[in-house]
PDB file of C-alpha atoms in Angstrom:
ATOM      1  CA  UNK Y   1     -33.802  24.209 -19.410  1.00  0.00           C
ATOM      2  CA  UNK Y   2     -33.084  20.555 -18.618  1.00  0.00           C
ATOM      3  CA  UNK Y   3     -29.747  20.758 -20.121  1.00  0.00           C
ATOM      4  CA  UNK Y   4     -28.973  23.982 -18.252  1.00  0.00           C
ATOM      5  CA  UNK Y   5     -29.474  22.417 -14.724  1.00  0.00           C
ATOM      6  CA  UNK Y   6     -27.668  19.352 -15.913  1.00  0.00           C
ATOM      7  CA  UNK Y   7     -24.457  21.384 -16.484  1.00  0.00           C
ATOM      8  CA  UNK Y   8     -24.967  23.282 -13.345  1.00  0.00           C
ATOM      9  CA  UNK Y   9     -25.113  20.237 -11.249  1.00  0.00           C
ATOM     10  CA  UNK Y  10     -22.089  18.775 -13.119  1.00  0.00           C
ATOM     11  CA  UNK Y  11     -20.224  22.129 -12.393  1.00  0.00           C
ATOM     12  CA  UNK Y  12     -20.771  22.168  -9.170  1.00  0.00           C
ATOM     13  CA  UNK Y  13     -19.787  18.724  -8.528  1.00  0.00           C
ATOM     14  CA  UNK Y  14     -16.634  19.411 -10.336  1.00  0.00           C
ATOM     15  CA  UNK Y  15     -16.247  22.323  -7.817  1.00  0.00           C
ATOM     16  CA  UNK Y  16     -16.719  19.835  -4.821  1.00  0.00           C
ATOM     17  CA  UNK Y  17     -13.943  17.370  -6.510  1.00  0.00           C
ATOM     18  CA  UNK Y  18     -12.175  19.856  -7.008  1.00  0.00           C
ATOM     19  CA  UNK Y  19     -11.517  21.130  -3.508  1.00  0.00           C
ATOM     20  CA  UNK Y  20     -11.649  17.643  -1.896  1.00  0.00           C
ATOM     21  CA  UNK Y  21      -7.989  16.054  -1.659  1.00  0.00           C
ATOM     22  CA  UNK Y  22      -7.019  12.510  -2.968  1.00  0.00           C
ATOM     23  CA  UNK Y  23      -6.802  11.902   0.759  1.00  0.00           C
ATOM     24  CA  UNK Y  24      -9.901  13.044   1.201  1.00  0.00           C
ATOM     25  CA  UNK Y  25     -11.717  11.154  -1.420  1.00  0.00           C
ATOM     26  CA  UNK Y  26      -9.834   7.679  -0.429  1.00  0.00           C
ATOM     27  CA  UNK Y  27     -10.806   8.614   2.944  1.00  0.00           C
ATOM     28  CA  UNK Y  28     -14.292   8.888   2.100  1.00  0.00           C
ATOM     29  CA  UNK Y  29     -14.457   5.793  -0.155  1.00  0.00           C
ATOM     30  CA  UNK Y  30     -13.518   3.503   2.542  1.00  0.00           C
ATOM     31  CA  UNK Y  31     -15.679   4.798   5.039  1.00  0.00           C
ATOM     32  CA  UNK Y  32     -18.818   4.438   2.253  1.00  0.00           C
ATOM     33  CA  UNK Y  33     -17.105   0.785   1.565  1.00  0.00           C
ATOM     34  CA  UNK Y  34     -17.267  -0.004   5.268  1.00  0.00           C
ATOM     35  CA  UNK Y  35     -21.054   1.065   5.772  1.00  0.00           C
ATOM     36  CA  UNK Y  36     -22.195  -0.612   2.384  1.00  0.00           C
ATOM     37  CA  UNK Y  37     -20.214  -3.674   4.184  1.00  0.00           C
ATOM     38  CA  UNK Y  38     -21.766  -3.604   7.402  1.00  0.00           C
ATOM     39  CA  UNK Y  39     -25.171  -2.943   6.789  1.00  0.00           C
ATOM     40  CA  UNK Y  40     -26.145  -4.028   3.139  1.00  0.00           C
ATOM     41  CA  UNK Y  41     -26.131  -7.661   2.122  1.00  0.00           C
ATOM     42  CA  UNK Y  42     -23.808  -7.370  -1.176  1.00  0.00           C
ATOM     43  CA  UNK Y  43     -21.173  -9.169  -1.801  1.00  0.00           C
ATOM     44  CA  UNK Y  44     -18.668  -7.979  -4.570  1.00  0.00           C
ATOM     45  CA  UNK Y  45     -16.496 -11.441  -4.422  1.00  0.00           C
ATOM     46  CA  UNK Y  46     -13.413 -11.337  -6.226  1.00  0.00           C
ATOM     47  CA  UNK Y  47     -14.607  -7.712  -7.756  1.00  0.00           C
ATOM     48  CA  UNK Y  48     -11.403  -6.064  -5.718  1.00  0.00           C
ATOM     49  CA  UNK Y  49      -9.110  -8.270  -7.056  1.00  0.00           C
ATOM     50  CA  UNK Y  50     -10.289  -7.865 -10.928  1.00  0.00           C
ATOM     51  CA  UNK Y  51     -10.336  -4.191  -9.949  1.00  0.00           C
ATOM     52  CA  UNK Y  52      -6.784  -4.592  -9.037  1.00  0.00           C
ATOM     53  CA  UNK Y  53      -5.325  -6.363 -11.894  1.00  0.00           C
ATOM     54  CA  UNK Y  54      -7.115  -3.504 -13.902  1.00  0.00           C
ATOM     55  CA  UNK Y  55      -5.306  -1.043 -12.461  1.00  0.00           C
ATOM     56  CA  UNK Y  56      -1.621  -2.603 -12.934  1.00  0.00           C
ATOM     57  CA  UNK Y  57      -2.908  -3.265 -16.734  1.00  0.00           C
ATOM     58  CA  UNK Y  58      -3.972   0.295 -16.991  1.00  0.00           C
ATOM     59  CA  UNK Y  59      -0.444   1.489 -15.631  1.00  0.00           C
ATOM     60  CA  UNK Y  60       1.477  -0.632 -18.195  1.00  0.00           C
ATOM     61  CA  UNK Y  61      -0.704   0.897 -21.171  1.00  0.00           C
ATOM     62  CA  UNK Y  62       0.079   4.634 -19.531  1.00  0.00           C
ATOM     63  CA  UNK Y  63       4.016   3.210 -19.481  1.00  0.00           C
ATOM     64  CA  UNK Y  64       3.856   2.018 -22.723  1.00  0.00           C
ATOM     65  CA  UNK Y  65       2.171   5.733 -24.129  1.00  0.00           C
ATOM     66  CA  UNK Y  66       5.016   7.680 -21.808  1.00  0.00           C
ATOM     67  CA  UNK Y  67       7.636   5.656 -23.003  1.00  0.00           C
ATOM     68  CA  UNK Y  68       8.038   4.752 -19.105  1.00  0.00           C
ATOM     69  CA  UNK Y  69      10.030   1.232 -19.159  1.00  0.00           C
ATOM     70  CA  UNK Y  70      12.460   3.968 -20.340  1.00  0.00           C
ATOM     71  CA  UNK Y  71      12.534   4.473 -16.535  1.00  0.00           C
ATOM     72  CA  UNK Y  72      13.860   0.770 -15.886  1.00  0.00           C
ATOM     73  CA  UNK Y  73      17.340   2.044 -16.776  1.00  0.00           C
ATOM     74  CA  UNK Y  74      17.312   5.046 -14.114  1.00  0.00           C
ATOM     75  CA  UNK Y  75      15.677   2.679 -11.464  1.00  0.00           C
ATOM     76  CA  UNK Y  76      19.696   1.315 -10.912  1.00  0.00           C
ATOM     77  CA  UNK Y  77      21.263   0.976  -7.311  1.00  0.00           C
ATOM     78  CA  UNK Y  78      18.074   2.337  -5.862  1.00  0.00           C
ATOM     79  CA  UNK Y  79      16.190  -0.795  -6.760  1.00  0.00           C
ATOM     80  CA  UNK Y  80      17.990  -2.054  -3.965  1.00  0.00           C
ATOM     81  CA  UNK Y  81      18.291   0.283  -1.411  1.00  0.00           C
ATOM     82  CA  UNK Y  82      14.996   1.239  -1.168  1.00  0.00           C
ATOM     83  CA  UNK Y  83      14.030  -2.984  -0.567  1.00  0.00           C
ATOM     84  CA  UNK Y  84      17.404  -2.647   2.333  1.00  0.00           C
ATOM     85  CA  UNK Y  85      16.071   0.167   3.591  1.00  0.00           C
ATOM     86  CA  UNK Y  86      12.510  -0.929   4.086  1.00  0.00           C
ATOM     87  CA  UNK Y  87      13.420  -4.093   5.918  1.00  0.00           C
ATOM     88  CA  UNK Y  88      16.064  -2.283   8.020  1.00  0.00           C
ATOM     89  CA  UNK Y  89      13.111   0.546   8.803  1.00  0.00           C
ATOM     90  CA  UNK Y  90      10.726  -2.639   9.703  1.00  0.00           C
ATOM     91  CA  UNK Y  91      13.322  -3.812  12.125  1.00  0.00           C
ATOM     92  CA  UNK Y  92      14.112  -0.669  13.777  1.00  0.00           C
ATOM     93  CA  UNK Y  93      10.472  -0.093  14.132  1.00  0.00           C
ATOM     94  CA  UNK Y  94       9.976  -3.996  15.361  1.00  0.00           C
ATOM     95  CA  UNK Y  95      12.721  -2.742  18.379  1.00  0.00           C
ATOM     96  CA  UNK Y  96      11.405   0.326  19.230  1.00  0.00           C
ATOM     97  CA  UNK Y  97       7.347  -1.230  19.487  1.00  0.00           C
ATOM     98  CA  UNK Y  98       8.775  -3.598  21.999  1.00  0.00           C
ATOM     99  CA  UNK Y  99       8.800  -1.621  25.309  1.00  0.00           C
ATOM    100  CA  UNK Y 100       6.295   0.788  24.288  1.00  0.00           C
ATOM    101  CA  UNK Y 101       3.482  -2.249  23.534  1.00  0.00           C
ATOM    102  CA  UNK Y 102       5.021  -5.068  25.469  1.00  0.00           C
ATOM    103  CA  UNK Y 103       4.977  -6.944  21.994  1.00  0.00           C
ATOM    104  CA  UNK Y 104       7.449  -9.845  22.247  1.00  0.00           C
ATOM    105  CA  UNK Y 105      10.496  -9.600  19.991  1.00  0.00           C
ATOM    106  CA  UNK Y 106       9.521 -12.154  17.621  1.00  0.00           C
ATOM    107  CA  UNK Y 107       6.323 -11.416  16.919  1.00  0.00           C
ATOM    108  CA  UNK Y 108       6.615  -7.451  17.024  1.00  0.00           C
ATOM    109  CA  UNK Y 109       9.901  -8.369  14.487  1.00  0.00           C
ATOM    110  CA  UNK Y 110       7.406 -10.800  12.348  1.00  0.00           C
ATOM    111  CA  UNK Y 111       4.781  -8.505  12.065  1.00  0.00           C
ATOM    112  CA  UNK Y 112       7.061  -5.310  11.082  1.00  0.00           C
ATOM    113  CA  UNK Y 113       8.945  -7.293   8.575  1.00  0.00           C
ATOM    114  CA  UNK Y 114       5.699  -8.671   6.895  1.00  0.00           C
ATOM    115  CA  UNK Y 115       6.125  -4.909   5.305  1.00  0.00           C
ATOM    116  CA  UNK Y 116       2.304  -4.481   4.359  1.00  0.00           C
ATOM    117  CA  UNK Y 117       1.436  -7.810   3.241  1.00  0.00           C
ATOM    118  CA  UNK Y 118      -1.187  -8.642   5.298  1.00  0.00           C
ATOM    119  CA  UNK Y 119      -3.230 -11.684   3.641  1.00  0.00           C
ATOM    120  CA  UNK Y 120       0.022 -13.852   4.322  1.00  0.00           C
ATOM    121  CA  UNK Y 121       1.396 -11.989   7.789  1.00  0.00           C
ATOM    122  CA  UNK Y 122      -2.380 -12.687   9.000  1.00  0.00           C
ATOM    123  CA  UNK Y 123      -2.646 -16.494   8.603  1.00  0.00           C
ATOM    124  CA  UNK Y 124       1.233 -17.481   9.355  1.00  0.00           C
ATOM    125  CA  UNK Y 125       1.430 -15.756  12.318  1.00  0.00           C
ATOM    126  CA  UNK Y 126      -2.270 -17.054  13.728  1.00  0.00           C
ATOM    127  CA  UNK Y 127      -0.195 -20.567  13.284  1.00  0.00           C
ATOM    128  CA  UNK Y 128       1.679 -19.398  16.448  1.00  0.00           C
ATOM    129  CA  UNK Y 129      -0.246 -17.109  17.720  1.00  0.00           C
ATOM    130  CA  UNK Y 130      -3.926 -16.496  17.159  1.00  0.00           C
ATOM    131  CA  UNK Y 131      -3.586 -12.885  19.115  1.00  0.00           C
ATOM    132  CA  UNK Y 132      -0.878 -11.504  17.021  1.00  0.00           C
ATOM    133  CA  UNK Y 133      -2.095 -13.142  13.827  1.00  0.00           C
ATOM    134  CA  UNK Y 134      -5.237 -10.817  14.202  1.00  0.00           C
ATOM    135  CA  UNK Y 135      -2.634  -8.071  14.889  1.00  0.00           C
ATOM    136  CA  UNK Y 136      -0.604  -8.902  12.212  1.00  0.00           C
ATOM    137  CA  UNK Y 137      -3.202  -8.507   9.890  1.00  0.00           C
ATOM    138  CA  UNK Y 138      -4.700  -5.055  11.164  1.00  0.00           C
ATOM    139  CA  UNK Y 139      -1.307  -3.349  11.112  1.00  0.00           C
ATOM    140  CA  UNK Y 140      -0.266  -4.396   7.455  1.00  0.00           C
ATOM    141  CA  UNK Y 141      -3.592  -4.001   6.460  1.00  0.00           C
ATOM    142  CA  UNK Y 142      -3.626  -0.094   7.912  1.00  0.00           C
ATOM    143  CA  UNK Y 143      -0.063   0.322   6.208  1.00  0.00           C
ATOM    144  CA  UNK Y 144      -1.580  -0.363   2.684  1.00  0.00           C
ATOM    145  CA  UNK Y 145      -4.884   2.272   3.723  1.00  0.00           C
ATOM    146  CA  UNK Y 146      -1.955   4.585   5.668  1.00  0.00           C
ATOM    147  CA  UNK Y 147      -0.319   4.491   1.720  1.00  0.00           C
ATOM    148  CA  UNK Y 148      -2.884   5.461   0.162  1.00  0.00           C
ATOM    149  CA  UNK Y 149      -3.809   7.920   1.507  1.00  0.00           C
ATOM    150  CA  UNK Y 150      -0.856   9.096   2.818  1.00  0.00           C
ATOM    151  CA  UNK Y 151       1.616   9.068  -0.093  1.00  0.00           C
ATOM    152  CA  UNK Y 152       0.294  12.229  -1.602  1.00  0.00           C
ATOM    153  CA  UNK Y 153       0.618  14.259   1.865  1.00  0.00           C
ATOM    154  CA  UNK Y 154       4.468  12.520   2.761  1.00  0.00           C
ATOM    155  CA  UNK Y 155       6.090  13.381  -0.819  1.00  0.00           C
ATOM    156  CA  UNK Y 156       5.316  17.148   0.172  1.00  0.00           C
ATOM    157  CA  UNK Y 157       8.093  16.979   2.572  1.00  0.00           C
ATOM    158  CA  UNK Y 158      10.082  13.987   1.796  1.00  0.00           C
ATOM    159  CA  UNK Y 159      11.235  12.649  -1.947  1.00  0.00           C
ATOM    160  CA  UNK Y 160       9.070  10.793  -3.975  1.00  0.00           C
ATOM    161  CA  UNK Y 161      11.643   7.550  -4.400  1.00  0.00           C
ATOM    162  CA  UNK Y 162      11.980   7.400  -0.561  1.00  0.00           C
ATOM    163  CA  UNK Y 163       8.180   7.649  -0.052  1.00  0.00           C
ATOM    164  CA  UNK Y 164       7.960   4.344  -1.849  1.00  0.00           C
ATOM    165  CA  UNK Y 165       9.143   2.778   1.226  1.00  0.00           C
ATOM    166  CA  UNK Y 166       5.676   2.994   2.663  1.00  0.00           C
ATOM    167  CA  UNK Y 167       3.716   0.660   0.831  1.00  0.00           C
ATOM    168  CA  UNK Y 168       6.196  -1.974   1.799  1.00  0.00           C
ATOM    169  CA  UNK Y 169       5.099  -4.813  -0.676  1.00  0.00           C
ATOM    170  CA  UNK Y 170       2.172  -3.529  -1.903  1.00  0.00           C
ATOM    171  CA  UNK Y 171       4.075  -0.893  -3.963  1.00  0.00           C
ATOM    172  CA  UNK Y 172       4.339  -3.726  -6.397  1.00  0.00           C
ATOM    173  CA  UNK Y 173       0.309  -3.770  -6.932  1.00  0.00           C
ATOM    174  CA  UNK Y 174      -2.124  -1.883  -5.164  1.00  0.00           C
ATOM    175  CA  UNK Y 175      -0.168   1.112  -3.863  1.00  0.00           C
ATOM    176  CA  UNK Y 176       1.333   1.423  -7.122  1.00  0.00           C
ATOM    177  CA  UNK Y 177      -1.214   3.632  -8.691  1.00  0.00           C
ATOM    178  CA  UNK Y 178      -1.133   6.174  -6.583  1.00  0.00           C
ATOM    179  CA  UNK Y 179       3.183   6.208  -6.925  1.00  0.00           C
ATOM    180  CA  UNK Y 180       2.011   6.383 -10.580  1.00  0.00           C
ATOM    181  CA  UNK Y 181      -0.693   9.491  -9.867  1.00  0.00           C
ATOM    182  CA  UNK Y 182       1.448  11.639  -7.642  1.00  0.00           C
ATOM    183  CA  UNK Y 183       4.755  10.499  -7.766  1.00  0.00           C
ATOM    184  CA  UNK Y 184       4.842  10.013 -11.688  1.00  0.00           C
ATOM    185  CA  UNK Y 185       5.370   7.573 -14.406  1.00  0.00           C
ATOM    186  CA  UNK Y 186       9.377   7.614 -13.651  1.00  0.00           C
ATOM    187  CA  UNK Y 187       8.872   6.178 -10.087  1.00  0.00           C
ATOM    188  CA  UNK Y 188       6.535   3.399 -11.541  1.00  0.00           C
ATOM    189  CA  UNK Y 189       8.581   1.138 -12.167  1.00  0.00           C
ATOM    190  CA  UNK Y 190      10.845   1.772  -9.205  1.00  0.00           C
ATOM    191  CA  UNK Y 191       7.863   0.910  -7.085  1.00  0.00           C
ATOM    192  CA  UNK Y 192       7.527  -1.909  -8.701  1.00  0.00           C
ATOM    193  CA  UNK Y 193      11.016  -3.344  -8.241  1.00  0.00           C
ATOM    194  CA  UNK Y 194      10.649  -2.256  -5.084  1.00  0.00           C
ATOM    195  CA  UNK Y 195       7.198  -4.132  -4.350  1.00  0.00           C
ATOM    196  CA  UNK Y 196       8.319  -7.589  -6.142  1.00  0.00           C
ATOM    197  CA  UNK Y 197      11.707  -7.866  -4.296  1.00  0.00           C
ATOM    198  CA  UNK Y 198      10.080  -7.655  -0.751  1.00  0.00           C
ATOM    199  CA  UNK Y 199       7.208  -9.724  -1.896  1.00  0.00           C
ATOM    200  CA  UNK Y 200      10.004 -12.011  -2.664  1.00  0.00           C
ATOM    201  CA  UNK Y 201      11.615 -11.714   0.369  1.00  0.00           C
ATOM    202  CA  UNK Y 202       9.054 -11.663   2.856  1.00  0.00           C
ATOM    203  CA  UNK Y 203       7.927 -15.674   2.506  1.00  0.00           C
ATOM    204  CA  UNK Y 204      11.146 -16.639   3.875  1.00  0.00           C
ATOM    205  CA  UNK Y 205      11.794 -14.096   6.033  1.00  0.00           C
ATOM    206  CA  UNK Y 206       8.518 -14.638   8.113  1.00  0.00           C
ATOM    207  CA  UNK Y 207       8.681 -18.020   8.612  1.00  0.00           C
ATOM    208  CA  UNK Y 208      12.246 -17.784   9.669  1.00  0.00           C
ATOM    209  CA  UNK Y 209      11.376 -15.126  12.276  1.00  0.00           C
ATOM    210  CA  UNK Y 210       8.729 -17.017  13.989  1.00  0.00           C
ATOM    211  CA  UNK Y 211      11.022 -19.877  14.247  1.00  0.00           C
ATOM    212  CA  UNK Y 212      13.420 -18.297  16.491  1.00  0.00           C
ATOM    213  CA  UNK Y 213      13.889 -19.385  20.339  1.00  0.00           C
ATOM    214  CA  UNK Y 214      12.828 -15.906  21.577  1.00  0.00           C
TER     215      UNK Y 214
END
């Protein structure tokens, strides 16, 4: 009898995963994250970045199986485009925030071309500016929740490789996963090119930005 109601509850919580998106789910995690935040006293520590690193070494073993790193020769000329094209799209976007904020050039360029890194756009900017450090930080830190959650609704209309583009430099680590769950194992390890050149990039690039005369 007990077992019976055990699999019927377990059925019908398969029924409710079932019909709730990825989106959803992420969605739903982060708002349960935020309350057990707010009004709790636990503290996880360095829990999300273990739980990160888990994640990447769980990729590579599910690479390794697929015989993904096959994928390193197809990743090619797009290894750099997509890196070009993010900065360029981070510019553009920079320009056109301008007028419709009032964001001054160099900081609306500095935070756009931080490209999702938040934990360094955050504190380098607040060296200049306290007010657009705290914006910095917000609007890279929304890009990384935007990819998440996002990702799985954008490559319904747009192709997978492009879609990359969105997790800026956190396609090389914690957006990666979920290139790896809907985009597959052959745009892994594009997103990872993709994530380490920017995150390569982006240290000299900021600083260089917020030393401009503008």
């Amino acid at each position: 009898m007990i077992k019976s109601q055990f699999t019927s509850k377990n059925s019908t919580l398969k029924k409710i995963t079932n019909k709730l998106s990825f989106t959803h789910i992420m969605l739903l995690a982060l708002i349960v994250g935020y309350a057990v935040g707010k009004y709790t006293s636990m503290d996880f520590g360095n829990t999300y970045e273990l739980m990160l690193y888990l994640m990447v070494f769980l990729i590579g073993v599910d690479l390794a199986k697929s015989d993904g790193l096959k994928s390193i020769r197809h990743v090619g000329k797009m290894g750099l485009i997509l890196p070009a094209i993010t900065i360029l799209g981070a510019i553009v976007s920079a320009i056109i925030a301008i007028p419709l904020f009032g964001i001054p050039l160099k900081y609306s360029l500095a935070i756009s071309t931080s490209v999702g890194w938040y934990s360094l756009a955050g504190p380098t900017i607040a060296t200049y500016s306290t007010e657009f450090g705290l914006i910095a930080f917000l609007m890279n830190f929304m890009r990384e929740i935007f990819t998440m959650m996002g990702y799985p609704l954008v490559i319904k209309k747009f192709p997978k490789d492009s879609a990359i583009t969105l997790g800026g430099a956190t396609s090389m680590d914690s957006t990666m996963p979920v290139v790896a769950k809907f985009g597959g194992n052959e745009y892994t390890m594009l997103s990872f090119v993709h994530g380490v050149i920017l995150s390569a990039l982006v240290p000299f690039i900021l600083p260089l930005i917020l030393m401009l005369p503008i």
